[in-house]
Short mmCIF file of C-alpha atoms in Angstrom, two decimals:
data_model
loop_
_atom_site.label_atom_id
_atom_site.label_comp_id
_atom_site.label_asym_id
_atom_site.label_seq_id
_atom_site.Cartn_x
_atom_site.Cartn_y
_atom_site.Cartn_z
CA ASP A 1 -26.54 -16.64 2.92
CA ALA A 2 -25.58 -14.69 6.17
CA GLY A 3 -21.73 -14.37 6.56
CA VAL A 4 -20.07 -14.50 10.15
CA THR A 5 -22.26 -12.08 12.42
CA GLN A 6 -20.46 -10.43 15.81
CA SER A 7 -22.10 -8.79 18.67
CA PRO A 8 -22.04 -6.22 19.85
CA THR A 9 -19.77 -4.03 17.64
CA HIS A 10 -18.63 -2.03 20.08
CA LEU A 11 -18.10 -1.97 23.86
CA ILE A 12 -16.71 -0.17 26.76
CA LYS A 13 -15.62 -1.51 29.91
CA THR A 14 -13.31 -0.57 32.69
CA ARG A 15 -10.54 -2.43 34.06
CA GLY A 16 -11.51 -5.31 36.53
CA GLN A 17 -14.76 -6.35 34.36
CA GLN A 18 -15.71 -8.89 32.46
CA VAL A 19 -16.97 -9.44 29.03
CA THR A 20 -18.76 -11.60 26.85
CA LEU A 21 -18.50 -11.28 23.29
CA ARG A 22 -20.53 -13.55 20.43
CA CYS A 23 -20.31 -14.88 17.22
CA SER A 24 -22.54 -16.62 14.85
CA PRO A 25 -20.61 -18.49 12.15
CA LYS A 26 -21.13 -18.44 8.32
CA SER A 27 -24.11 -20.93 7.23
CA GLY A 28 -22.38 -24.50 6.97
CA HIS A 29 -19.53 -23.67 9.02
CA ASP A 30 -18.71 -25.43 12.13
CA THR A 31 -15.43 -24.24 13.25
CA VAL A 32 -14.83 -21.14 14.79
CA SER A 33 -11.27 -19.11 15.62
CA TRP A 34 -11.28 -15.80 17.51
CA TYR A 35 -8.15 -13.30 17.03
CA GLN A 36 -7.48 -10.18 18.86
CA GLN A 37 -6.12 -7.30 16.67
CA ALA A 38 -4.44 -4.70 18.39
CA LEU A 39 -4.16 -1.16 16.64
CA GLY A 40 -1.47 -0.92 14.19
CA GLN A 41 -0.90 -4.48 14.39
CA GLY A 42 -2.02 -8.08 12.48
CA PRO A 43 -4.84 -10.15 13.98
CA GLN A 44 -3.31 -12.52 16.73
CA PHE A 45 -4.82 -16.12 17.40
CA ILE A 46 -6.50 -16.83 20.56
CA PHE A 47 -8.38 -20.32 20.40
CA GLN A 48 -10.15 -22.27 18.02
CA TYR A 49 -13.16 -24.10 18.77
CA TYR A 50 -14.91 -26.99 16.76
CA GLU A 51 -17.28 -29.90 18.44
CA GLU A 52 -17.87 -27.71 21.14
CA GLU A 53 -14.37 -28.08 22.44
CA GLU A 54 -11.31 -25.99 22.47
CA ARG A 55 -8.83 -27.19 19.99
CA GLN A 56 -5.72 -25.19 19.70
CA ARG A 57 -4.72 -21.90 21.62
CA GLY A 58 -2.39 -19.06 20.80
CA ASN A 59 -0.36 -17.36 23.56
CA PHE A 60 -3.39 -15.74 25.67
CA PRO A 61 -3.71 -16.16 29.33
CA ASP A 62 -6.25 -17.84 31.16
CA ARG A 63 -8.39 -14.68 31.35
CA PHE A 64 -9.61 -15.42 27.99
CA SER A 65 -11.58 -18.12 27.85
CA GLY A 66 -14.54 -19.24 25.36
CA HIS A 67 -17.43 -21.77 24.32
CA GLN A 68 -19.07 -23.28 21.32
CA PHE A 69 -22.65 -24.20 21.42
CA PRO A 70 -24.37 -27.02 19.52
CA ASN A 71 -25.67 -24.63 16.63
CA TYR A 72 -21.78 -23.72 16.23
CA SER A 73 -22.17 -20.15 17.32
CA SER A 74 -19.17 -19.09 19.97
CA GLU A 75 -18.51 -17.00 23.12
CA LEU A 76 -15.24 -15.20 24.00
CA ASN A 77 -15.14 -14.42 27.66
CA VAL A 78 -12.20 -11.95 29.40
CA ASN A 79 -12.21 -11.59 32.80
CA ALA A 80 -10.15 -9.02 34.56
CA LEU A 81 -10.11 -6.67 31.58
CA LEU A 82 -6.98 -4.64 31.44
CA LEU A 83 -6.20 -1.52 29.45
CA GLY A 84 -4.11 -3.77 26.82
CA ASP A 85 -7.21 -5.83 26.20
CA SER A 86 -8.39 -2.65 24.22
CA ALA A 87 -8.59 -4.25 20.72
CA LEU A 88 -10.89 -5.38 17.86
CA TYR A 89 -11.62 -8.92 18.48
CA LEU A 90 -12.27 -10.97 15.30
CA CYS A 91 -14.11 -14.21 14.73
CA ALA A 92 -13.59 -16.49 11.67
CA SER A 93 -15.13 -19.61 10.54
CA ARG A 94 -14.81 -22.48 8.30
CA THR A 95 -15.94 -26.16 7.42
CA SER A 96 -13.95 -28.70 9.21
CA GLY A 97 -12.40 -29.84 5.90
CA GLY A 98 -11.91 -26.28 4.44
CA GLU A 99 -9.11 -24.00 4.56
CA THR A 100 -10.39 -20.58 3.65
CA GLN A 101 -11.57 -18.69 6.88
CA TYR A 102 -13.98 -16.26 6.80
CA PHE A 103 -14.10 -13.04 9.37
CA GLY A 104 -16.80 -11.29 10.92
CA PRO A 105 -16.85 -7.47 11.30
CA GLY A 106 -15.58 -7.81 14.80
CA THR A 107 -15.98 -6.27 18.20
CA ARG A 108 -14.25 -3.18 19.04
CA LEU A 109 -13.40 -2.95 22.91
CA LEU A 110 -12.09 -0.39 24.73
CA VAL A 111 -11.15 -0.89 28.26
CA LEU A 112 -11.17 2.55 30.26
CA ARG B 1 11.86 -12.17 15.34
CA LYS B 2 8.30 -11.90 14.09
CA GLU B 3 7.25 -15.03 12.56
CA VAL B 4 5.82 -12.91 9.46
CA GLU B 5 7.69 -9.54 8.77
CA GLN B 6 6.44 -7.10 6.69
CA ASP B 7 7.44 -3.26 5.46
CA PRO B 8 4.40 -1.43 7.30
CA GLY B 9 4.40 1.14 4.64
CA PRO B 10 2.82 3.74 3.98
CA PHE B 11 3.30 2.82 0.32
CA ASN B 12 1.84 6.31 -1.32
CA VAL B 13 1.62 5.54 -5.50
CA PRO B 14 -0.26 7.01 -8.13
CA GLU B 15 -3.22 5.52 -9.59
CA GLY B 16 -2.16 3.37 -12.71
CA ALA B 17 1.43 2.78 -10.75
CA THR B 18 2.38 -1.17 -10.24
CA VAL B 19 3.18 -1.56 -6.75
CA ALA B 20 5.03 -4.67 -4.80
CA PHE B 21 4.79 -5.93 -1.49
CA ASN B 22 7.32 -8.25 0.45
CA CYS B 23 7.09 -10.45 3.09
CA THR B 24 9.29 -13.04 4.78
CA TYR B 25 8.30 -16.04 7.28
CA SER B 26 10.56 -17.66 9.80
CA ASN B 27 9.08 -21.34 10.02
CA SER B 28 9.91 -23.33 7.32
CA ALA B 29 7.06 -25.90 8.32
CA SER B 30 4.57 -23.31 7.15
CA GLN B 31 1.93 -25.10 4.67
CA SER B 32 -0.50 -22.59 3.59
CA PHE B 33 0.12 -18.75 2.24
CA PHE B 34 -2.16 -15.96 1.88
CA TRP B 35 -2.86 -12.15 1.43
CA TYR B 36 -5.72 -10.88 2.94
CA ARG B 37 -6.98 -7.16 2.39
CA GLN B 38 -8.55 -5.12 5.55
CA ASP B 39 -9.93 -1.85 5.06
CA CYS B 40 -9.98 0.63 7.79
CA ARG B 41 -12.00 -0.15 10.59
CA LYS B 42 -13.19 -3.63 8.96
CA GLU B 43 -12.53 -7.18 9.17
CA PRO B 44 -9.67 -8.73 7.01
CA LYS B 45 -10.86 -10.48 3.54
CA LEU B 46 -8.92 -12.96 1.85
CA LEU B 47 -7.52 -11.44 -1.38
CA MET B 48 -5.87 -14.44 -2.79
CA SER B 49 -4.11 -17.94 -1.75
CA VAL B 50 -0.19 -17.88 -3.03
CA TYR B 51 1.23 -21.00 -4.32
CA SER B 52 4.56 -22.05 -5.38
CA SER B 53 3.99 -21.86 -9.05
CA GLY B 54 2.74 -18.28 -8.49
CA ASN B 55 -0.60 -17.05 -9.33
CA GLU B 56 -2.36 -14.16 -10.83
CA ASP B 57 -5.71 -12.92 -10.32
CA GLY B 58 -6.63 -9.96 -12.54
CA ARG B 59 -4.14 -7.25 -11.73
CA PHE B 60 -2.79 -9.14 -8.79
CA THR B 61 -0.10 -11.52 -8.84
CA ALA B 62 1.37 -13.65 -5.58
CA GLN B 63 4.44 -15.42 -5.76
CA LEU B 64 6.03 -17.82 -3.26
CA ASN B 65 9.53 -18.87 -2.78
CA ARG B 66 9.73 -21.48 -0.11
CA ALA B 67 13.78 -21.83 -0.36
CA SER B 68 13.85 -18.08 0.81
CA GLN B 69 10.55 -18.15 2.83
CA TYR B 70 9.16 -15.29 1.07
CA ILE B 71 5.92 -14.37 -0.29
CA SER B 72 5.36 -11.14 -2.39
CA LEU B 73 2.11 -9.13 -4.18
CA LEU B 74 2.32 -7.18 -7.20
CA ILE B 75 -0.47 -4.85 -8.07
CA ARG B 76 -0.68 -3.54 -11.63
CA ASP B 77 -2.50 -0.65 -12.55
CA SER B 78 -3.43 0.55 -9.13
CA LYS B 79 -6.90 2.00 -8.51
CA LEU B 80 -7.80 4.36 -5.67
CA SER B 81 -10.09 1.38 -4.52
CA ASP B 82 -6.89 -0.47 -3.94
CA SER B 83 -5.83 1.39 -1.24
CA ALA B 84 -6.28 -0.70 2.21
CA THR B 85 -3.84 -2.32 4.35
CA TYR B 86 -2.44 -5.67 2.93
CA LEU B 87 -1.87 -8.46 5.26
CA CYS B 88 0.75 -11.54 4.54
CA VAL B 89 -0.53 -14.58 5.95
CA VAL B 90 0.95 -18.25 6.80
CA ASN B 91 -0.69 -21.43 8.37
CA TYR B 92 0.84 -24.36 9.87
CA ASN B 93 -2.23 -25.97 9.91
CA THR B 94 -5.82 -25.10 9.39
CA ASP B 95 -6.29 -23.72 13.13
CA LYS B 96 -3.95 -21.00 13.23
CA LEU B 97 -3.31 -18.21 10.82
CA ILE B 98 -0.21 -15.88 11.35
CA PHE B 99 -0.39 -12.72 10.32
CA GLY B 100 2.09 -10.16 9.32
CA THR B 101 1.59 -6.91 11.06
CA GLY B 102 0.21 -5.55 7.54
CA THR B 103 1.43 -2.99 4.62
CA ARG B 104 -0.88 0.19 4.14
CA LEU B 105 -1.23 1.35 0.78
CA GLN B 106 -2.78 4.50 -0.24
CA VAL B 107 -3.35 5.43 -4.18
CA PHE B 108 -3.65 8.68 -5.00
CA PRO B 109 -5.36 10.58 -8.14
#
């Protein structure tokens, strides 16, 4: 039973560029959330997708957008990258009726 | 004020020691409470949920005090493998987890 997978594992971009991160949820899970974890901080909620719609959003600018596909996989897009966007981006999935969220290994983004 | 506050540590303890971590949360509407463990450069993993009655899982005991908005984690007989960052987490609904900054634990031989 595959857990949550994310790609790529690492990414280096320059300021102003755009990036797309991908997530495949755990088998049987239909709800995907994205979190940003800066160095030395706890993860911060970006948004959550269910039934291909954004259901809730944290305090992140519109430069952060996402998408969920019919197979429940999800993408996180960040436009006009800033140095401060450098972080570990975590995807978490759960079933629609479940409470426990399972995290993927993350994508480590460095913006130069 | 942060929504979830933890002492960042580090806590340096010898093997076999008992160590306790504390956490406070600001929103009294919080519904669910968890401790997650995060190893260096890895993803957070659920250690245990926290219930008002208190709960135990082997060497780990978690307590919740809703009146004081306080959560604790007690680790008995510390092992080298317990070295990690422990994240206190609250949940207002099932869509958004609120994490503390984490408490770093280092267990030495």
